[in-house]
Amino acid sequence: MIYDRVALIGLGLIASSMAHAMRAHGLAGTIVGHARSAETREAARQIGFVDEVFATAAETVQGADLVVLCVPVGAMGQVAAEIGPHLKPGATVTDVGSVKQAVIAAVAPHLPAGVHFVPGHPIAGTEHSGPYSGFAGLFRNRWWLLTPLPGGDPAATAQLRALCEAIGANVDEMEAEHHDLVLAVTSHTPHLIAYTMVGVADDLARVTDSEVVQYSAAGFRDFTRIAASDPTMWRDVFLTNKDATLEILGRFTEELFALQRAIRTGDGEMLFDYFTRTRAIRRGIIEAGQDTAAPDFGRSKAGR
Amino acid sequence: MIYDRVALIGLGLIASSMAHAMRAHGLAGTIVGHARSAETREAARQIGFVDEVFATAAETVQGADLVVLCVPVGAMGQVAAEIGPHLKPGATVTDVGSVKQAVIAAVAPHLPAGVHFVPGHPIAGTEHSGPYSGFAGLFRNRWWLLTPLPGGDPAATAQLRALCEAIGANVDEMEAEHHDLVLAVTSHTPHLIAYTMVGVADDLARVTDSEVVQYSAAGFRDFTRIAASDPTMWRDVFLTNKDATLEILGRFTEELFALQRAIRTGDGEMLFDYFTRTRAIRRGIIEAGQDTAAPDFGRSKAGR
């Protein structure tokens, strides 16, 4: 057992999966939860993945050793303000948001001295959401990034890390600013680009009577899948990870214009060299995957 | 049987799959083939998917009722020049290139009067290539677009269409210029964008010691797969479908800048509305797939 009492605020895919996983591995003495929606609370009671469901976040966190904020990034600040006065001294608070600097700015001011805030981001998910979508294996071999605050308590971080690893995740620690930049490259900007390309196609599709959808080749079909992600979540991501996304977008358009110029001028050598270089990245991912057999994409565990 | 004698020029994935499929359905009396590489010719003999392999394209096409050009787009013109004088009067010539206007410009001038040229493009493929990669089911429920020339022989087109349909493809006819625009949207521009994003990530990856690859989330991982495509083939596509690609790229950057401005100014409503609109396209694809059970993405067969 790693924590005596764990409180989950928000009871969707991530929270319900954490509850299932903690139970499966005997990592928490008692698990309690709260969701803003009465329907979600009732579903959580029916499924039974927590020991008790409370109607308010304030009640939920009382006496908890670990509080996990599993609400949308835009709602973190409000929840923190609500639970702040009710947190147990010495408790650890973490979150599961896709953006870290904005969450820290919204949450940290509301937490009293003596409570340890260790922001986190499990890079895990499925196309489903809600309390019925959770399963114990969601985090297995997925990354869980922690962005501890400068001057924070190393013991609190170590304990949270032990929990994440016990439910199957690979944990890494980094600064919040760095996290937001890496995610801007690997996730946020690709999503924006996919949304854009699908939007362009949509305009053309109206002209050509859905031919674009009919003949959607591999490239476009992958883009539509990415661009089908939840609009609310992604709006919040772009609004809260604005600086990093704009920086990567700037680099992207710079490179795109270079390739566009090569097409216009017929510079086949430049195109060939560029495409050869990008192909190597994919090979690196595949080879790393083959080396480790687990989907951790080249992460060497030797140095940990 | 649809053709007495079929000649395949180039013996890679598409040609070998066509041979397997024609044999499986008894669609050709005799199938002969040629590849520029002696190694590929020997492999084709070993596998035995054609009745005879010739060392030159000129010998191969002699007496053939259907000649299929299965070589890279950049090599089509040279092959056409070589076989032109040896084609049987009344024969049909087709090709399988991803770009149609450039192939027509390269091939048509070399074909004698009395030979019917019906350009084509099967939207089918796998990550594998070469004579060993072919299989009879490659074209099943995939699109095969034909772009007959104005004033061409409708009977020649109908016969080729019958062959494509007999090996499982859904056939549609359109103008070559329109084909190149639709493919620029659904395939060519998405590939260029994916190449670009992976290139940007590669730059950053060097700085951050491969973190970008390690933490590659769904968006980026899909991009790396697209960007792993064959550099030679894609160089040729962009150089030969230059006008349509540049037009779509222009629309793309226009839209991207609008989204970028919305992020910069914090216009969450604009972002939410845009993402909601693009999500609907994906739903359309999925719903269409559910309706028909076959992967034809919304193609209504009622009107055919």
Coordinates of C-alpha atoms in Angstrom, one line a residue:
Chain A
M1 CA 0.0 0.0 0.0
I2 CA 1.4 3.4 -1.0
Y3 CA -1.3 5.8 0.2
D4 CA -3.9 5.3 3.0
R5 CA -6.5 7.4 1.5
V6 CA -6.8 8.7 -2.1
A7 CA -9.3 11.3 -3.3
L8 CA -10.1 11.5 -7.0
I9 CA -11.7 14.8 -8.2
G10 CA -13.4 14.1 -11.5
L11 CA -14.4 10.5 -12.3
G12 CA -13.8 10.1 -16.0
L13 CA -11.5 7.8 -18.0
I14 CA -8.3 8.7 -16.1
A15 CA -9.7 8.7 -12.6
S16 CA -11.7 5.5 -13.0
S17 CA -8.6 3.8 -14.6
M18 CA -6.4 4.9 -11.7
A19 CA -9.0 3.5 -9.2
H20 CA -9.2 0.1 -11.0
A21 CA -5.4 0.0 -11.2
M22 CA -4.8 1.0 -7.5
R23 CA -7.3 -1.7 -6.4
A24 CA -5.9 -4.3 -8.6
H25 CA -2.4 -3.8 -7.1
G26 CA -3.6 -3.0 -3.5
L27 CA -2.0 0.4 -3.6
A28 CA -4.5 2.5 -1.6
G29 CA -6.4 1.8 1.6
T30 CA -9.5 3.8 0.8
I31 CA -10.4 5.5 -2.5
V32 CA -13.0 8.2 -2.5
G33 CA -14.2 10.4 -5.4
H34 CA -16.3 13.3 -6.5
A35 CA -17.7 14.4 -9.9
R36 CA -19.6 17.6 -10.6
S37 CA -22.3 15.8 -12.5
A38 CA -24.8 13.8 -10.4
E39 CA -25.1 11.3 -13.3
T40 CA -21.4 10.6 -13.2
R41 CA -21.5 10.2 -9.4
E42 CA -24.3 7.7 -9.7
A43 CA -22.4 5.8 -12.4
A44 CA -19.3 5.6 -10.2
R45 CA -21.5 4.3 -7.3
Q46 CA -23.0 1.7 -9.6
I47 CA -19.6 0.5 -11.0
G48 CA -18.1 0.6 -7.5
F49 CA -14.5 1.5 -8.4
V50 CA -14.4 3.9 -5.4
D51 CA -15.3 3.2 -1.8
E52 CA -17.4 6.4 -1.4
V53 CA -18.7 9.1 -3.6
F54 CA -19.2 12.6 -2.3
A55 CA -21.3 15.5 -3.6
T56 CA -18.7 18.1 -3.1
A57 CA -14.9 18.2 -3.7
A58 CA -14.4 19.8 -0.2
E59 CA -15.8 16.7 1.6
T60 CA -13.9 14.4 -0.7
V61 CA -10.4 15.6 0.1
Q62 CA -10.9 15.6 3.9
G63 CA -8.3 13.3 5.4
A64 CA -6.9 12.2 2.0
D65 CA -3.1 11.6 1.7
L66 CA -3.2 11.9 -2.1
V67 CA -5.6 14.1 -4.0
V68 CA -5.7 13.7 -7.8
L69 CA -7.3 16.5 -9.9
C70 CA -8.8 14.7 -12.9
V71 CA -10.8 17.6 -14.3
P72 CA -10.3 19.6 -17.6
V73 CA -7.4 22.0 -17.5
G74 CA -9.7 25.0 -17.6
A75 CA -11.5 23.8 -14.4
M76 CA -8.4 23.1 -12.2
G77 CA -8.2 26.6 -10.6
Q78 CA -11.8 26.5 -9.4
V79 CA -11.4 23.0 -7.9
A80 CA -8.2 24.0 -6.2
A81 CA -9.9 27.1 -4.6
E82 CA -12.6 24.9 -3.4
I83 CA -10.5 22.1 -1.8
G84 CA -7.6 24.3 -0.5
P85 CA -9.0 25.0 3.0
H86 CA -10.0 21.3 3.5
L87 CA -6.7 19.6 2.6
K88 CA -5.0 17.5 5.3
P89 CA -1.6 18.9 6.3
G90 CA 1.2 16.9 4.6
A91 CA -1.1 15.7 1.9
T92 CA 0.1 15.5 -1.7
V93 CA -1.9 17.1 -4.5
T94 CA -1.3 16.1 -8.2
D95 CA -3.2 16.6 -11.4
V96 CA -3.4 14.8 -14.8
G97 CA -3.7 17.8 -17.2
S98 CA -2.1 17.9 -20.7
V99 CA -0.5 21.3 -20.0
K100 CA 1.6 22.0 -17.0
Q101 CA 2.6 25.6 -16.6
A102 CA -1.0 26.9 -16.8
V103 CA -2.2 24.3 -14.3
I104 CA 0.5 25.2 -11.9
A105 CA -0.4 28.9 -12.2
A106 CA -4.0 28.1 -11.6
V107 CA -3.7 25.6 -8.7
A108 CA -0.6 26.5 -6.7
P109 CA -1.8 29.7 -5.2
H110 CA -4.8 28.0 -3.6
L111 CA -2.8 25.3 -1.8
P112 CA -1.8 26.0 1.9
A113 CA 1.7 25.6 3.2
G114 CA 2.5 22.1 4.2
V115 CA 0.6 20.5 1.3
H116 CA 2.8 19.1 -1.5
F117 CA 1.8 19.9 -5.1
V118 CA 3.4 17.5 -7.6
P119 CA 1.9 18.2 -11.1
G120 CA 1.7 15.3 -13.5
H121 CA 0.6 14.2 -16.9
P122 CA -0.1 10.6 -17.9
I123 CA 0.3 10.3 -21.7
A124 CA -2.5 7.8 -21.9
G125 CA -6.0 7.7 -23.2
T126 CA -8.5 6.1 -25.5
E127 CA -11.2 7.5 -27.8
H128 CA -13.7 6.9 -25.0
S129 CA -14.4 9.0 -21.9
G130 CA -16.5 8.9 -18.7
P131 CA -16.6 6.6 -15.7
Y132 CA -17.5 3.5 -17.7
S133 CA -14.5 3.7 -20.0
G134 CA -11.8 3.1 -17.3
F135 CA -9.7 -0.1 -17.1
A136 CA -6.7 -1.1 -14.9
G137 CA -4.3 -1.5 -17.8
L138 CA -4.6 2.0 -19.2
F139 CA -1.2 3.2 -17.9
R140 CA 0.8 0.0 -18.6
N141 CA 4.0 1.0 -20.5
R142 CA 2.7 4.5 -21.0
W143 CA 4.6 7.6 -19.9
W144 CA 3.7 9.5 -16.8
L145 CA 5.5 12.8 -16.7
L146 CA 5.9 14.6 -13.4
T147 CA 6.9 18.3 -13.2
P148 CA 7.8 18.8 -9.5
L149 CA 8.0 22.5 -8.4
P150 CA 11.4 23.9 -7.5
G151 CA 11.9 23.6 -3.7
G152 CA 9.3 20.9 -3.4
D153 CA 9.5 17.9 -1.1
P154 CA 11.5 15.1 -2.8
A155 CA 9.8 12.5 -0.6
A156 CA 6.3 13.5 -1.8
T157 CA 7.5 13.2 -5.5
A158 CA 9.1 9.8 -4.8
Q159 CA 5.9 8.5 -3.2
L160 CA 3.8 9.6 -6.2
R161 CA 6.3 8.2 -8.6
A162 CA 6.1 4.9 -6.8
L163 CA 2.3 4.9 -7.3
C164 CA 2.6 5.6 -11.0
E165 CA 5.2 2.9 -11.5
A166 CA 3.2 0.4 -9.5
I167 CA 0.2 0.8 -11.9
G168 CA 2.5 0.1 -14.8
A169 CA 3.7 3.6 -16.1
N170 CA 7.2 4.7 -17.0
V171 CA 7.8 7.9 -15.0
D172 CA 10.0 10.8 -15.9
E173 CA 10.5 14.1 -14.3
M174 CA 11.1 17.4 -16.1
E175 CA 10.5 21.1 -15.7
A176 CA 7.0 22.3 -16.5
E177 CA 8.1 24.7 -19.2
H178 CA 10.1 21.9 -20.9
H179 CA 7.1 19.5 -20.7
D180 CA 4.9 22.1 -22.4
L181 CA 7.4 22.5 -25.3
V182 CA 7.9 18.8 -25.8
L183 CA 4.1 18.2 -25.9
A184 CA 3.7 21.1 -28.2
V185 CA 5.9 19.3 -30.7
T186 CA 4.7 15.7 -30.2
S187 CA 1.0 16.3 -29.7
H188 CA -0.4 19.9 -29.7
T189 CA 0.9 21.2 -33.0
P190 CA 0.3 18.0 -34.9
H191 CA -3.3 18.2 -33.7
L192 CA -3.6 21.8 -34.9
I193 CA -2.2 20.9 -38.3
A194 CA -4.5 17.9 -38.7
Y195 CA -7.5 20.1 -37.8
T196 CA -6.4 22.6 -40.4
M197 CA -5.9 20.1 -43.2
V198 CA -9.3 18.6 -42.5
G199 CA -10.8 22.0 -42.6
V200 CA -9.3 22.7 -46.0
A201 CA -10.5 19.4 -47.3
D202 CA -14.0 20.2 -45.9
D203 CA -14.1 23.4 -48.0
L204 CA -13.2 21.5 -51.1
A205 CA -15.5 18.6 -50.3
R206 CA -18.4 20.9 -50.5
V207 CA -17.3 21.8 -54.0
T208 CA -16.7 18.3 -55.2
D209 CA -19.6 16.5 -53.6
S210 CA -17.7 14.5 -50.9
E211 CA -15.1 13.1 -53.3
V212 CA -12.5 14.1 -50.7
V213 CA -14.0 11.8 -48.2
Q214 CA -14.7 9.1 -50.7
Y215 CA -11.1 8.9 -52.0
S216 CA -9.5 9.6 -48.7
A217 CA -6.1 8.0 -48.9
A218 CA -3.9 7.0 -46.0
G219 CA -2.6 10.4 -45.3
F220 CA -5.9 12.2 -45.0
R221 CA -7.7 9.4 -43.2
D222 CA -5.1 9.5 -40.4
F223 CA -5.6 13.3 -40.2
T224 CA -9.3 12.9 -39.8
R225 CA -8.8 10.6 -36.9
I226 CA -6.6 13.1 -35.1
A227 CA -8.9 15.9 -36.0
A228 CA -11.9 14.1 -34.4
S229 CA -10.6 14.7 -30.9
D230 CA -12.7 16.5 -28.3
P231 CA -13.1 20.2 -29.3
T232 CA -13.4 21.4 -25.7
M233 CA -10.2 19.7 -24.5
W234 CA -8.2 20.9 -27.5
R235 CA -9.5 24.4 -27.3
D236 CA -8.2 24.5 -23.7
V237 CA -4.9 23.0 -24.6
F238 CA -4.2 25.7 -27.3
L239 CA -5.4 28.5 -25.1
T240 CA -3.3 27.3 -22.1
N241 CA -0.2 26.2 -24.0
K242 CA -0.2 29.2 -26.2
D243 CA 3.5 30.2 -26.1
A244 CA 5.0 26.8 -26.9
T245 CA 2.4 26.0 -29.6
L246 CA 3.0 29.4 -31.3
E247 CA 6.8 28.8 -31.1
I248 CA 6.5 25.3 -32.8
L249 CA 4.0 26.7 -35.3
G250 CA 6.6 29.3 -36.3
R251 CA 9.2 26.7 -36.9
F252 CA 6.7 24.6 -38.8
T253 CA 5.7 27.3 -41.2
E254 CA 9.3 28.2 -41.8
E255 CA 10.1 24.6 -42.8
L256 CA 7.0 24.3 -44.8
F257 CA 7.8 27.3 -46.8
A258 CA 11.3 25.9 -47.6
L259 CA 9.7 22.7 -48.9
Q260 CA 7.1 24.7 -50.8
R261 CA 9.8 26.7 -52.5
A262 CA 11.6 23.5 -53.4
I263 CA 8.4 22.2 -55.1
R264 CA 8.0 25.5 -56.9
T265 CA 11.5 25.6 -58.2
G266 CA 11.7 21.9 -58.9
D267 CA 14.5 21.2 -56.4
G268 CA 14.1 17.4 -56.3
E269 CA 17.3 16.9 -54.4
M270 CA 16.2 19.0 -51.5
L271 CA 12.9 17.1 -51.3
F272 CA 14.6 13.7 -51.5
D273 CA 17.1 14.6 -48.8
Y274 CA 14.4 16.0 -46.5
F275 CA 12.1 13.0 -46.9
T276 CA 15.1 10.6 -46.3
R277 CA 15.9 12.4 -43.1
T278 CA 12.3 12.2 -41.8
R279 CA 12.0 8.6 -42.7
A280 CA 14.9 7.8 -40.3
I281 CA 12.9 9.1 -37.3
R282 CA 10.1 6.6 -38.0
R283 CA 12.7 3.9 -38.3
G284 CA 14.2 4.9 -35.0
I285 CA 10.8 4.6 -33.4
I286 CA 10.2 1.1 -34.9
E287 CA 13.7 -0.1 -34.1
A288 CA 13.5 1.1 -30.5
G289 CA 10.2 -0.6 -30.2
Q290 CA 11.7 -3.8 -31.5
D291 CA 14.6 -3.5 -29.1
T292 CA 12.5 -3.2 -26.0
A293 CA 9.4 -5.1 -27.1
A294 CA 7.4 -2.6 -25.0
P295 CA 5.9 0.5 -26.5
D296 CA 8.2 2.9 -24.7
F297 CA 9.8 4.2 -28.0
G298 CA 13.5 4.0 -27.3
R299 CA 13.5 5.0 -23.7
S300 CA 16.6 3.4 -22.2
K301 CA 16.0 2.3 -18.7
A302 CA 19.7 1.7 -18.0
G303 CA 20.3 5.3 -16.8
R304 CA 17.4 5.3 -14.4
Chain B
M1 CA -11.8 -13.7 -69.7
I2 CA -11.5 -10.0 -70.4
Y3 CA -8.2 -9.7 -72.2
D4 CA -6.4 -12.4 -74.3
R5 CA -2.9 -11.1 -73.5
V6 CA -1.8 -8.7 -70.8
A7 CA 1.7 -7.2 -70.6
L8 CA 2.9 -5.7 -67.2
I9 CA 5.8 -3.3 -67.4
G10 CA 7.4 -3.1 -64.0
L11 CA 6.9 -6.0 -61.6
G12 CA 6.5 -4.6 -58.2
L13 CA 3.6 -4.6 -55.7
I14 CA 0.9 -3.3 -58.0
A15 CA 1.8 -5.4 -61.0
S16 CA 2.3 -8.6 -59.1
S17 CA -1.0 -8.1 -57.3
M18 CA -2.8 -7.5 -60.6
A19 CA -1.3 -10.7 -62.0
H20 CA -2.4 -12.7 -58.9
A21 CA -5.9 -11.2 -59.1
M22 CA -6.3 -11.7 -62.8
R23 CA -5.3 -15.4 -62.5
A24 CA -7.5 -15.9 -59.5
H25 CA -10.5 -14.7 -61.4
G26 CA -9.5 -16.1 -64.9
L27 CA -9.5 -12.6 -66.4
A28 CA -6.5 -12.9 -68.8
G29 CA -5.5 -15.7 -71.3
T30 CA -1.7 -15.0 -71.0
I31 CA 0.1 -12.6 -68.7
V32 CA 3.7 -11.5 -69.6
G33 CA 5.9 -9.1 -67.8
H34 CA 9.1 -7.0 -67.8
A35 CA 11.2 -5.3 -65.1
R36 CA 14.3 -3.3 -65.7
S37 CA 16.2 -5.1 -62.9
A38 CA 17.4 -8.6 -63.7
E39 CA 16.9 -9.5 -60.0
T40 CA 13.2 -8.5 -60.2
R41 CA 12.8 -10.5 -63.4
E42 CA 14.3 -13.5 -61.8
A43 CA 12.1 -13.2 -58.8
A44 CA 9.0 -12.9 -61.0
R45 CA 10.1 -16.1 -62.7
Q46 CA 10.6 -17.9 -59.4
I47 CA 7.2 -16.8 -58.0
G48 CA 5.6 -17.6 -61.3
F49 CA 2.8 -15.0 -61.3
V50 CA 3.4 -14.3 -65.1
D51 CA 3.6 -16.8 -67.9
E52 CA 6.7 -15.3 -69.4
V53 CA 9.3 -12.7 -68.4
F54 CA 11.1 -10.6 -71.1
A55 CA 14.3 -8.7 -70.9
T56 CA 13.0 -5.7 -72.7
A57 CA 9.7 -3.8 -72.6
A58 CA 9.6 -3.8 -76.4
E59 CA 9.4 -7.6 -76.6
T60 CA 6.9 -7.7 -73.7
V61 CA 4.2 -5.6 -75.3
Q62 CA 4.2 -7.4 -78.7
G63 CA 0.8 -8.8 -79.3
A64 CA -0.6 -7.6 -76.0
D65 CA -4.2 -6.5 -75.8
L66 CA -3.6 -4.6 -72.6
V67 CA -0.4 -3.0 -71.5
V68 CA -0.1 -1.8 -67.9
L69 CA 2.7 0.7 -67.0
C70 CA 3.6 -0.1 -63.4
V71 CA 6.8 2.0 -63.2
P72 CA 7.5 5.2 -61.2
V73 CA 5.8 8.3 -62.5
G74 CA 9.2 9.8 -63.5
A75 CA 10.0 6.7 -65.7
M76 CA 6.7 6.6 -67.6
G77 CA 7.8 8.7 -70.6
Q78 CA 10.9 6.7 -71.3
V79 CA 9.0 3.4 -71.2
A80 CA 6.3 4.8 -73.5
A81 CA 8.9 5.9 -76.0
E82 CA 10.4 2.4 -75.9
I83 CA 7.2 0.4 -76.4
G84 CA 5.4 2.8 -78.8
P85 CA 6.6 1.3 -82.1
H86 CA 5.9 -2.3 -80.9
L87 CA 2.3 -1.9 -79.7
K88 CA -0.4 -4.0 -81.4
P89 CA -3.0 -1.9 -83.3
G90 CA -6.1 -1.6 -81.1
A91 CA -4.3 -2.4 -77.9
T92 CA -5.2 -0.5 -74.7
V93 CA -2.4 1.1 -72.6
T94 CA -3.0 2.1 -69.0
D95 CA -0.8 3.1 -66.1
V96 CA -1.0 3.1 -62.3
G97 CA 0.7 6.4 -61.4
S98 CA -0.4 8.6 -58.5
V99 CA -0.4 11.7 -60.7
K100 CA -2.3 11.8 -63.9
Q101 CA -1.7 15.0 -65.9
A102 CA 2.1 14.6 -65.9
V103 CA 1.8 10.9 -66.9
I104 CA -0.5 11.8 -69.8
A105 CA 1.9 14.5 -71.0
A106 CA 4.8 12.1 -70.8
V107 CA 3.2 9.0 -72.3
A108 CA 0.5 10.1 -74.9
P109 CA 2.9 11.6 -77.5
H110 CA 4.7 8.3 -77.8
L111 CA 1.6 6.1 -78.5
P112 CA 0.6 5.5 -82.2
A113 CA -2.8 6.2 -83.6
G114 CA -5.1 3.2 -83.1
V115 CA -3.8 2.5 -79.6
H116 CA -6.1 3.4 -76.8
F117 CA -4.6 5.2 -73.8
V118 CA -6.7 5.0 -70.6
P119 CA -4.7 6.5 -67.6
G120 CA -5.5 5.0 -64.2
H121 CA -4.7 5.2 -60.5
P122 CA -5.5 2.4 -58.1
I123 CA -5.6 3.9 -54.6
A124 CA -4.2 0.8 -53.0
G125 CA -0.8 -0.1 -51.5
T126 CA 0.9 -1.5 -48.5
E127 CA 4.1 -0.5 -46.7
H128 CA 5.9 -3.3 -48.7
S129 CA 7.2 -3.2 -52.3
G130 CA 8.7 -5.5 -54.9
P131 CA 7.5 -8.7 -56.7
Y132 CA 7.2 -10.7 -53.5
S133 CA 4.8 -8.2 -51.9
G134 CA 1.8 -8.8 -54.2
F135 CA -1.4 -10.5 -53.4
A136 CA -4.7 -11.0 -55.2
G137 CA -6.8 -9.1 -52.6
L138 CA -4.9 -5.8 -52.7
F139 CA -7.6 -4.0 -54.8
R140 CA -10.7 -5.4 -53.0
N141 CA -13.0 -2.5 -52.1
R142 CA -10.3 0.1 -53.0
W143 CA -10.8 2.8 -55.4
W144 CA -9.4 2.7 -59.0
L145 CA -9.7 6.0 -60.7
L146 CA -9.7 6.2 -64.4
T147 CA -9.0 9.5 -66.3
P148 CA -9.9 8.7 -69.9
L149 CA -8.8 11.3 -72.5
P150 CA -11.3 13.5 -74.3
G151 CA -12.3 11.8 -77.5
G152 CA -11.0 8.4 -76.4
D153 CA -12.7 5.1 -77.2
P154 CA -15.5 4.4 -74.7
A155 CA -15.3 0.7 -75.4
A156 CA -11.6 0.6 -74.4
T157 CA -12.4 2.4 -71.1
A158 CA -15.4 0.1 -70.5
Q159 CA -13.2 -3.0 -71.0
L160 CA -10.5 -1.8 -68.6
R161 CA -13.2 -0.8 -66.1
A162 CA -14.6 -4.3 -66.3
L163 CA -11.1 -5.7 -65.4
C164 CA -10.7 -3.4 -62.4
E165 CA -14.1 -4.3 -61.1
A166 CA -13.5 -8.0 -61.6
I167 CA -10.5 -7.9 -59.4
G168 CA -12.5 -6.2 -56.7
A169 CA -12.0 -2.4 -57.1
N170 CA -14.6 0.3 -57.1
V171 CA -14.0 2.3 -60.3
D172 CA -14.8 5.9 -60.9
E173 CA -13.9 8.1 -63.9
M174 CA -12.9 11.8 -63.8
E175 CA -10.8 14.3 -65.6
A176 CA -7.1 14.1 -65.0
E177 CA -6.9 17.7 -63.7
H178 CA -9.6 17.0 -61.2
H179 CA -7.9 13.8 -60.1
D180 CA -4.7 15.6 -59.4
L181 CA -6.5 18.2 -57.3
V182 CA -8.5 15.7 -55.2
L183 CA -5.3 13.6 -54.6
A184 CA -3.4 16.8 -53.7
V185 CA -6.0 17.3 -50.9
T186 CA -6.4 13.7 -49.7
S187 CA -2.9 12.5 -50.1
H188 CA -0.2 14.7 -51.4
T189 CA -0.5 17.8 -49.2
P190 CA -1.1 15.7 -46.0
H191 CA 2.1 13.8 -46.8
L192 CA 4.1 17.1 -47.2
I193 CA 2.7 18.4 -43.9
A194 CA 3.6 15.2 -42.1
Y195 CA 7.1 15.3 -43.5
T196 CA 7.4 18.9 -42.3
M197 CA 6.2 18.3 -38.8
V198 CA 8.5 15.3 -38.4
G199 CA 11.4 17.5 -39.7
V200 CA 10.6 20.2 -37.1
A201 CA 10.5 17.5 -34.4
D202 CA 13.8 16.1 -35.6
D203 CA 15.5 19.5 -35.0
L204 CA 14.1 19.6 -31.5
A205 CA 14.9 16.0 -30.8
R206 CA 18.6 16.7 -31.2
V207 CA 18.3 19.4 -28.6
T208 CA 16.3 17.3 -26.1
D209 CA 18.1 14.0 -26.5
S210 CA 15.3 12.2 -28.3
E211 CA 12.6 13.1 -25.8
V212 CA 10.4 13.9 -28.8
V213 CA 10.6 10.3 -30.0
Q214 CA 10.2 8.9 -26.5
Y215 CA 7.1 10.8 -25.6
S216 CA 5.6 10.7 -29.0
A217 CA 1.8 11.0 -28.5
A218 CA -0.8 9.8 -30.9
G219 CA -0.6 12.9 -33.1
F220 CA 3.1 12.7 -33.8
R221 CA 3.3 9.0 -34.1
D222 CA 0.7 9.0 -36.9
F223 CA 2.8 11.7 -38.6
T224 CA 6.0 9.7 -38.5
R225 CA 4.2 6.8 -40.1
I226 CA 3.1 8.9 -43.0
A227 CA 6.5 10.6 -43.2
A228 CA 8.2 7.2 -43.5
S229 CA 6.9 6.8 -47.1
D230 CA 9.3 6.2 -50.0
P231 CA 11.4 9.4 -50.6
T232 CA 11.8 8.8 -54.4
M233 CA 8.1 8.2 -55.0
W234 CA 7.1 11.3 -53.1
R235 CA 9.7 13.5 -54.6
D236 CA 8.3 12.6 -58.0
V237 CA 4.7 13.2 -56.8
F238 CA 5.4 16.7 -55.7
L239 CA 7.5 17.6 -58.7
T240 CA 4.8 16.3 -61.1
N241 CA 1.7 17.4 -59.2
K242 CA 3.2 20.8 -58.5
D243 CA 0.3 23.1 -59.4
A244 CA -2.4 21.3 -57.4
T245 CA -0.1 20.8 -54.4
L246 CA 0.9 24.5 -54.3
E247 CA -2.7 25.5 -54.6
I248 CA -3.8 23.3 -51.6
L249 CA -0.7 24.4 -49.6
G250 CA -1.8 28.0 -50.2
R251 CA -5.2 27.3 -48.8
F252 CA -3.7 25.3 -45.9
T253 CA -1.4 28.1 -44.7
E254 CA -4.2 30.6 -45.0
E255 CA -6.4 28.5 -42.6
L256 CA -3.4 27.7 -40.4
F257 CA -2.7 31.4 -40.0
A258 CA -6.4 32.0 -39.0
L259 CA -6.1 29.4 -36.3
Q260 CA -2.8 30.7 -35.2
R261 CA -4.2 34.2 -34.8
A262 CA -7.1 32.7 -32.8
I263 CA -4.6 31.1 -30.4
R264 CA -2.6 34.3 -30.1
T265 CA -5.7 36.4 -29.4
G266 CA -7.3 33.8 -27.1
D267 CA -10.4 33.3 -29.3
G268 CA -11.6 30.1 -27.8
E269 CA -15.0 30.3 -29.6
M270 CA -13.4 30.3 -33.0
L271 CA -11.2 27.3 -32.1
F272 CA -14.1 25.4 -30.6
D273 CA -16.3 26.0 -33.7
Y274 CA -13.5 25.0 -36.1
F275 CA -12.7 21.8 -34.2
T276 CA -16.4 20.9 -34.0
R277 CA -16.7 21.3 -37.8
T278 CA -13.6 19.0 -38.6
R279 CA -14.9 16.4 -36.1
A280 CA -18.0 16.0 -38.3
I281 CA -15.9 14.9 -41.3
R282 CA -14.4 12.0 -39.4
R283 CA -17.9 11.1 -38.1
G284 CA -19.1 11.1 -41.7
I285 CA -16.4 8.7 -42.7
I286 CA -17.1 6.3 -39.8
E287 CA -20.8 6.5 -40.3
A288 CA -20.5 5.8 -44.0
G289 CA -18.3 2.9 -43.2
Q290 CA -20.9 1.5 -40.8
D291 CA -23.6 2.0 -43.3
T292 CA -21.9 0.0 -46.1
A293 CA -19.8 -2.4 -44.0
A294 CA -17.2 -2.0 -46.7
P295 CA -14.4 0.6 -46.6
D296 CA -15.7 2.7 -49.4
F297 CA -16.2 5.8 -47.2
G298 CA -19.6 7.0 -48.1
R299 CA -19.6 6.1 -51.7
S300 CA -23.3 5.5 -52.5
K301 CA -23.7 2.7 -55.0
A302 CA -27.3 3.6 -55.7
G303 CA -26.4 6.0 -58.5
R304 CA -24.1 3.7 -60.4

